[in-house]
Coordinates of C-alpha atoms and ligand atoms in Angstrom, one line a residue:
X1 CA 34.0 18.8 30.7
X2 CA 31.3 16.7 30.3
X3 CA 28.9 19.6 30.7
X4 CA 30.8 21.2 27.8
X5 CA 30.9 18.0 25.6
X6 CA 27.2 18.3 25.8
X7 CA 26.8 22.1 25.3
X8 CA 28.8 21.8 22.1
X9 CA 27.1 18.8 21.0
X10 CA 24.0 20.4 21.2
X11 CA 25.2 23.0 19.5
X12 CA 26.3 21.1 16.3
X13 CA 22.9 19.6 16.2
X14 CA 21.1 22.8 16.2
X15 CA 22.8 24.7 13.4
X16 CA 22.2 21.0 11.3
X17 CA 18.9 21.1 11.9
X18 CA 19.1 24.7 11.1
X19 CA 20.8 24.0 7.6
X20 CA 18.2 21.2 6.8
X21 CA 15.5 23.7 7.0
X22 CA 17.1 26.3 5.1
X23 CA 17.7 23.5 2.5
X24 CA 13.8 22.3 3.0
X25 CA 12.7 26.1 2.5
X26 CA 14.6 26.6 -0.8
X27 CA 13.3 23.2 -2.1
X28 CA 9.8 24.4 -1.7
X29 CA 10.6 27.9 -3.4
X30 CA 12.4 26.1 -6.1
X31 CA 9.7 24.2 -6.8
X32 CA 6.9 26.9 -6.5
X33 CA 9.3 28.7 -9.1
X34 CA 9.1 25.4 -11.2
X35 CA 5.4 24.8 -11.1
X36 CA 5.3 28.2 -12.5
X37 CA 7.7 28.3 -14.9
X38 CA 6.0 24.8 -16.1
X39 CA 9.6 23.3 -15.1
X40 CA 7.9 20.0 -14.0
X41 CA 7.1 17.2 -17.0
X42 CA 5.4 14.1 -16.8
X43 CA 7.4 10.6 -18.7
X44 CA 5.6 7.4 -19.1
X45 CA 6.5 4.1 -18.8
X46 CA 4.9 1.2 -21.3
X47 CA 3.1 -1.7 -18.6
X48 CA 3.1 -5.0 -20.8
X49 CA 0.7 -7.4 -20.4
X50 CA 3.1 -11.2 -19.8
X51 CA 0.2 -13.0 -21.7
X52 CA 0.0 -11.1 -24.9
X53 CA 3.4 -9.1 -24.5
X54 CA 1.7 -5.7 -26.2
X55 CA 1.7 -2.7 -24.2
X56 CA -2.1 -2.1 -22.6
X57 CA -0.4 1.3 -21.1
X58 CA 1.8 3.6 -19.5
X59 CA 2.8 5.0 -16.2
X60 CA 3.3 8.6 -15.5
X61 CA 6.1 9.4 -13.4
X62 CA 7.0 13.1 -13.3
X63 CA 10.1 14.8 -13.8
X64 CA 11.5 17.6 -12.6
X65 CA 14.7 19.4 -14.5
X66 CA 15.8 22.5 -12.3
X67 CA 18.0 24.9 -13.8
X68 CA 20.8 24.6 -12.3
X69 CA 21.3 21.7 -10.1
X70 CA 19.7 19.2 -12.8
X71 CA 17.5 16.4 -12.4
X72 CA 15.6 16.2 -8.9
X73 CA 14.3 13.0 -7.7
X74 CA 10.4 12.4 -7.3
X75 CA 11.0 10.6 -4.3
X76 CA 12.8 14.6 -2.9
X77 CA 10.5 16.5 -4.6
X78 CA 6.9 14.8 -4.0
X79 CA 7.8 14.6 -0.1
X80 CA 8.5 18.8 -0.2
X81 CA 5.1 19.1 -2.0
X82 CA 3.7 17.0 0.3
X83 CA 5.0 18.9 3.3
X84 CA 4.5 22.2 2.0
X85 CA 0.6 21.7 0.5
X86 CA 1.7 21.8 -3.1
X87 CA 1.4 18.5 -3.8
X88 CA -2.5 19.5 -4.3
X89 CA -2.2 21.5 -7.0
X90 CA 0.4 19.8 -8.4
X91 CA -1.4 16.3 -8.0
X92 CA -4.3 17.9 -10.4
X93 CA -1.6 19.2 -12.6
X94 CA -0.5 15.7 -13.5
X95 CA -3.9 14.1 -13.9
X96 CA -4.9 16.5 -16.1
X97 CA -1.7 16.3 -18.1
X98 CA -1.8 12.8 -18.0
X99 CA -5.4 12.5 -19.2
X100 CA -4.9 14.6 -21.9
X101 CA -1.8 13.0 -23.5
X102 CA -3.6 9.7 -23.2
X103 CA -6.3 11.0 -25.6
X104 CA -3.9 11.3 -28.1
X105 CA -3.5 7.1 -27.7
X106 CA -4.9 4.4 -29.0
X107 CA -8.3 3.6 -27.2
X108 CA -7.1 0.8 -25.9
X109 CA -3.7 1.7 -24.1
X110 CA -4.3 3.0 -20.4
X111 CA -3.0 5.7 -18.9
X112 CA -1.6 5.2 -14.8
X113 CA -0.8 8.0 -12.4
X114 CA 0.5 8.2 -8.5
X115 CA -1.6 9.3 -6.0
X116 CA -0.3 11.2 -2.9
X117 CA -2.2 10.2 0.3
X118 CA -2.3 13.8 0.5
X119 CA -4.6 13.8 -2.0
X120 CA -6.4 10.6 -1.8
X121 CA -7.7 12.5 1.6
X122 CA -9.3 15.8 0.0
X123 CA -12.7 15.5 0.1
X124 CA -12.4 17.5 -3.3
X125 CA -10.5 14.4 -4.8
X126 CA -13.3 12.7 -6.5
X127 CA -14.3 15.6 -8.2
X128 CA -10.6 16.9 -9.8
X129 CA -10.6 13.2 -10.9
X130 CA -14.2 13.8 -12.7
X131 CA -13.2 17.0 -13.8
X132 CA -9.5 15.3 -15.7
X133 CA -11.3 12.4 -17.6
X134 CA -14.2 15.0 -18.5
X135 CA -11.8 17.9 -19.7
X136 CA -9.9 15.2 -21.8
X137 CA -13.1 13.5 -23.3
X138 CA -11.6 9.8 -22.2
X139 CA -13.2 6.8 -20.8
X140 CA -12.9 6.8 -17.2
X141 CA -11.5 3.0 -17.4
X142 CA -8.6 4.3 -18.9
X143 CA -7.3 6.1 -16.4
X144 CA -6.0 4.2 -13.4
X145 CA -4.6 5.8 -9.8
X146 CA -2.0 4.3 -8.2
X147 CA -2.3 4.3 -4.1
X148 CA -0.2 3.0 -1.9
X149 CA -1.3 1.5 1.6
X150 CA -0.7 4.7 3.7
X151 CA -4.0 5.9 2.3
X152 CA -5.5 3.6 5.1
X153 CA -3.6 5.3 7.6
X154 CA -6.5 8.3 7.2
X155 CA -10.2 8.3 8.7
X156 CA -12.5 5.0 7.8
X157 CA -15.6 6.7 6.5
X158 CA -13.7 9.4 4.5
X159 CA -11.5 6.9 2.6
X160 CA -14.7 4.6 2.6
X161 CA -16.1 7.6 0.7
X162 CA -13.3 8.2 -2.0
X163 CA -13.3 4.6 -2.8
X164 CA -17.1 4.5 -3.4
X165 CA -17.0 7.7 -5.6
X166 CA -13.7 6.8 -7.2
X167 CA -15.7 3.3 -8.3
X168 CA -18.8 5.1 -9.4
X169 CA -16.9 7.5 -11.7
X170 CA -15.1 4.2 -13.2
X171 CA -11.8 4.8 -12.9
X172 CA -9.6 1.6 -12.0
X173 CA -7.4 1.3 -9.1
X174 CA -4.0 0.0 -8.2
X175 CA -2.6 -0.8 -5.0
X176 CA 1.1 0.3 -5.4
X177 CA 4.3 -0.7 -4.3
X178 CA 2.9 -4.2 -2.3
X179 CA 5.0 -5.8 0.5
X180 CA 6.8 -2.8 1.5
X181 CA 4.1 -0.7 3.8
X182 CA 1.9 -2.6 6.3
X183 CA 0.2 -5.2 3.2
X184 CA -2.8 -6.2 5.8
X185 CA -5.0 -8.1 3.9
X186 CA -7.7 -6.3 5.3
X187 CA -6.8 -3.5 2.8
X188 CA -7.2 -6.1 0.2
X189 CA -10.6 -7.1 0.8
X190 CA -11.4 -3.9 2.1
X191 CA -10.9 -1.3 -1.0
X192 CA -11.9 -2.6 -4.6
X193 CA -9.0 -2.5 -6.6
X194 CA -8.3 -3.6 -10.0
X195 CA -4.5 -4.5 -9.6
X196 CA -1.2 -5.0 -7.4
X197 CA 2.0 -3.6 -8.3
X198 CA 4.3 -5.9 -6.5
X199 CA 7.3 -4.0 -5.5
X200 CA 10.6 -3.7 -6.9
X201 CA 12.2 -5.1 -4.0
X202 CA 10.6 -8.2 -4.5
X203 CA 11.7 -8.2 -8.5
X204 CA 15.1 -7.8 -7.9
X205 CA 17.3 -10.4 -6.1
X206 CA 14.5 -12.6 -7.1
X207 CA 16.3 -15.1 -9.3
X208 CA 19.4 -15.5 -6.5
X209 CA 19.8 -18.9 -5.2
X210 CA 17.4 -19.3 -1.5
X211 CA 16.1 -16.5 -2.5
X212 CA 12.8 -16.3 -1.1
X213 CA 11.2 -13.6 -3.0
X214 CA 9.7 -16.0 -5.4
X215 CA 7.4 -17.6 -3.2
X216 CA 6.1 -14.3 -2.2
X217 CA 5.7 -12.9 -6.2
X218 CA 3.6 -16.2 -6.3
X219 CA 1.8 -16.3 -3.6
X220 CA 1.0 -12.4 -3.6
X221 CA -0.1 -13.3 -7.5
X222 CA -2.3 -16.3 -6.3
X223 CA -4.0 -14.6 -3.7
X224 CA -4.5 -11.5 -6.1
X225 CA -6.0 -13.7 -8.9
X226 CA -9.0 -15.3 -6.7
X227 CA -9.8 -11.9 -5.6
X228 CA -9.8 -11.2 -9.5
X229 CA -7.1 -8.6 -9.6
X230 CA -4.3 -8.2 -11.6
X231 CA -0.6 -8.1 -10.8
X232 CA 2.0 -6.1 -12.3
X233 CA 5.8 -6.7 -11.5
X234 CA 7.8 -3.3 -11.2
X235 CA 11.4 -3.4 -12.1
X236 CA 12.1 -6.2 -14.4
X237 CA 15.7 -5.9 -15.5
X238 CA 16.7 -8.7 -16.6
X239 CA 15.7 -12.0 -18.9
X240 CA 15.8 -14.0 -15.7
X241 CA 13.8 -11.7 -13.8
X242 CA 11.2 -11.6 -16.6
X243 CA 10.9 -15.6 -16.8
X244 CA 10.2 -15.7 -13.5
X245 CA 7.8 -12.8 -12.7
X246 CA 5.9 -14.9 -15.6
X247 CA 6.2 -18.4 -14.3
X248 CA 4.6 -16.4 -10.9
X249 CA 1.9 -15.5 -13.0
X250 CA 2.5 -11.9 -13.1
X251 CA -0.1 -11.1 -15.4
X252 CA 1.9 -7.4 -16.1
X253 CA 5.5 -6.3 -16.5
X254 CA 7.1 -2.9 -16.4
X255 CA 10.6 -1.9 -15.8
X256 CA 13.8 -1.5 -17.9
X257 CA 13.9 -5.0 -19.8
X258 CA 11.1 -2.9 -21.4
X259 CA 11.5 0.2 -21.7
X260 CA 13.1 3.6 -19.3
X261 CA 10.2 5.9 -18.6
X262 CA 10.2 8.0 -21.7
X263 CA 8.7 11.7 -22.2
X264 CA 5.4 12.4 -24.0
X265 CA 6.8 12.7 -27.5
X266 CA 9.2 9.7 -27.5
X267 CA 5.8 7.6 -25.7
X268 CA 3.5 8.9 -29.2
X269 CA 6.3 7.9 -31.0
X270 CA 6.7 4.5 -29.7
X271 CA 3.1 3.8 -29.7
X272 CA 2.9 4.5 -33.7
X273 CA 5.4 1.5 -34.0
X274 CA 2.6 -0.7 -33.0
X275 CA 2.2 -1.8 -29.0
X276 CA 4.5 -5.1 -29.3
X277 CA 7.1 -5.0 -26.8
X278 CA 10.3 -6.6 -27.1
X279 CA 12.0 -7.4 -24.0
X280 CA 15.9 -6.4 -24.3
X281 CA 18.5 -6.5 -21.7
X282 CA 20.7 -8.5 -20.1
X283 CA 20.3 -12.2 -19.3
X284 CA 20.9 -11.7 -15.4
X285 CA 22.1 -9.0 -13.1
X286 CA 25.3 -10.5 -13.1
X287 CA 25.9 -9.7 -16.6
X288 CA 24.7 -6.4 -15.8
X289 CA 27.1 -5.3 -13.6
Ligands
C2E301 P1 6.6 4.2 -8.2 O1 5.2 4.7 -8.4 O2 6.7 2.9 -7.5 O3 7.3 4.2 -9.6 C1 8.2 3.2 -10.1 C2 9.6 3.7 -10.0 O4 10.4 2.7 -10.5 C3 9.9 4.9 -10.9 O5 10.9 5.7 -10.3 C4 10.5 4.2 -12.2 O6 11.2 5.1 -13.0 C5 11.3 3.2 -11.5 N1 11.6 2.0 -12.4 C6 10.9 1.6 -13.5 N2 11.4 0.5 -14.0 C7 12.5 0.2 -13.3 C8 13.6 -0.8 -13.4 O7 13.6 -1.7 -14.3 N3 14.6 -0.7 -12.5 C9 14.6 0.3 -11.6 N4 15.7 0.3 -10.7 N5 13.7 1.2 -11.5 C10 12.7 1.2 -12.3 P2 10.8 7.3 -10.3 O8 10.2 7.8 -11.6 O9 12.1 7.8 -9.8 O10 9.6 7.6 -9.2 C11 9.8 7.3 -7.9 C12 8.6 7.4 -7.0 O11 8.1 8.8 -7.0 C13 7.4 6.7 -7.6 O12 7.4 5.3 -7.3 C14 6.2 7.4 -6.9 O13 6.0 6.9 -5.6 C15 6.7 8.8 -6.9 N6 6.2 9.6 -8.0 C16 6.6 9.7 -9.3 N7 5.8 10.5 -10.0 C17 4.8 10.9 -9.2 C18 3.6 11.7 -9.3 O14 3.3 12.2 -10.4 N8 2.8 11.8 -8.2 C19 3.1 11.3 -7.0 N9 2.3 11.5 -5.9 N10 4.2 10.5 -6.8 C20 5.0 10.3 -7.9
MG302 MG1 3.5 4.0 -9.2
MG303 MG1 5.7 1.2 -7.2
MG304 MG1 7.7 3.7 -5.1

C-alpha cells in the first residue's frame, strides 16, 4: 500500500508539474503575441523630493493588459520574459519608450526605469542604453536605471565593466528595493550609485508601536548620506508613513499618498499642472482599512 501511496503520489506531482509548464508555455506565447501587437504600455509614477515636495520625476513601471484575462502583474510577466530571453528585447523596448516620453518633460524632471539582471549582464547593455538617450536627444542625467542587488550575483569584471561604462555615459543609478536581497555593504561601496530605494516593506508597518523599521529607514538613510547618495522611500500610503520617512531623512518619496502610477498621457497632463505634489490620503493604515 505504501508502495501504491507513493506511485500515486508521484503521479499527482507529475501531471502538476505538467500543468505549470503548459501554463509557463502559454504565458510566454501570450506575451510574444503582446510585444507584437504593442499590447505592453509603460505608466509612471511622480518621485517627490521630501525637501522641496515638487516632483524631480517619474518611474516607469510597465503594464501589460491581455485581451482576455485583464491586467497581468509585472512581477508574472517580467519573470516569463526573463526565463524565456524576451526580457532583452523587451528591456530595450522600455528604455527607449521611456526616454522618449521623457523628452516631452520639463528638463528638469527625470525619468527612472527597472533593470532586469538579465540585462544588466549583456555585454551589449551599455550600448542600447547610449543608443535610448541618443535616439531621444536627452541628457544622460536624466535617465536613471534601477538595479537591484542580484546584479552582483554575476561575474566581477563583467559587472565591473557595465558600471564603469554605465558612469561614463552619465546616466545615474539606483540601487532598488534595499533590505530585501543580500544588502552587503560591499555593494554599496563597491558600485557608484546615485540613490537607494528603500523597500516597501520597510515603509509599511513602519509607524506601528515597537516597530523596528524606523531605525532601519534611518540608519539605511544616514549611512546613504555620507556616501553622498540619495534615498527614496517606496510605498508611502499614509500621512503617518510620510512624516516619518521625512523625520528619517528620506530625501525622496514615491507611493500612493502621492500619486498611483499613471499612463503617459495622464503623467503630461499632470506635469502641465506645475510639479507641486500634494500629499493626499489617509492619516494612518488604520483608517485605511
Ligand atoms: P519596483 O521597481 O520596486 O516598483 C515599485 C512597485 O511598487 C510598483 O509595482 C508600484 O506600482 C508599487 N507601488 C508604488 N507605490 C505604492 C504604494 O504606495 N503602495 C503599494 N502597495 N505599492 C506601491 P508594480 O508596478 O506592480 O511593479 C512591480 C515590480 O515589477 C517592480 O518593483 C519591478 O521590480 C518590476 N517591474 C515593473 N516594470 C518593470 C520593467 O519595465 N522592467 C523590469 N525589469 N521590471 C519591472
Ligand atoms: Mg523600481
Ligand atoms: Mg522597489
Ligand atoms: Mg520590487
Amino acid at each position: 500500500a505504501a508502495k501504491d501511496g507513493g506511485r500515486g503520489r508521484f503521479h499527482f506531482y507529475s501531471n502538476d508539474l505538467h500543468a505549470e509548464a503548459e501554463a509557463r508555455s502559454q504565458m510566454e506565447e501570450d506575451l510574444r503575441d503582446a510585444m507584437a501587437r504593442g499590447e505592453l504600455e509603460l505608466y509612471y509614477q511622480p518621485v517627490v523630493s521630501t525637501s522641496t515636495e515638487r516632483i524631480c520625476g517619474f518611474e516607469a513601471l510597465m503594464r501589460w493588459q491581455h485581451p482576455a484575462k485583464g491586467w497581468i502583474s509585472p512581477e508574472r510577466f517580467i519573470e516569463t520574459a526573463e526565463d524565456s530571453g524576451m526580457i532583452q528585447q523587451i528591456g530595450e523596448w522600455a528604455l527607449r519608450q521611456a526616454c522618449q516620453e521623457a523628452a516631452k518633460w520639463p528638463e528638469e524632471v527625470r525619468v527612472a526605469v527597472n533593470v532586469s539582471p538579465l540585462q544588466f549582464a549583456n555585454v551589449q547593455f551599455p550600448a542600447v542604453v547610449a543608443s535610448a538617450i541618443a535616439h531621444a536627444d536627452i541628457d544622460p542625467a536624466r535617465l536613471e536605471l534601477e538595479i537591484t542587488e542580484s546584479v552582483f550575483l554575476q561575474d566581477d569584471a563583467g559587472t565591473d565593466a557595465t558600471f564603469a561604462a554605465l558612469k561614463n555615459i552619465g546616466v545615474r543609478l539606483a540601487l532598488d528595493d534595499f533590505g530585501t536581497g543580500y544588502s552587503s555593504l560591499g555593494y554599496l561601496k563597491k558600485a557608484p550609485f546615485d540613490k537607494i530605494k528603500i523597500d516597501q516593506s520597510f515603509v509599511h508597518g513602519a509607524t506601528e508601536q515597537g516597530s523596528r523599521n524606523g531605525a532601519i529607514i534611518a540608519s539605511i538613510t544616514s549611512l546613504a548620506h555620507a556616501l553622498g547618495m540619495d534615498t527614496t522611500a517606496e510605498g508611502v500610503e499614509t500621512h503617518d508613513e510620510l512624516n516619518l520617512v521625512r523625520m528619517h531623512g528620506c530625501s525622496h518619496v514615491q507611493g500612493f499618498i502621492y500619486e498611483q502610477p499613471l499612463d503617459a498621457e495622464s503623467a503630461a497632463q499632470r506635469l502641465s499642472t506645475g510639479l507641486e505634489a500634494v500629499a493626499r490620503g489617509p492619516r494612518s493604515s488604520r483608517d485605511q482599512r
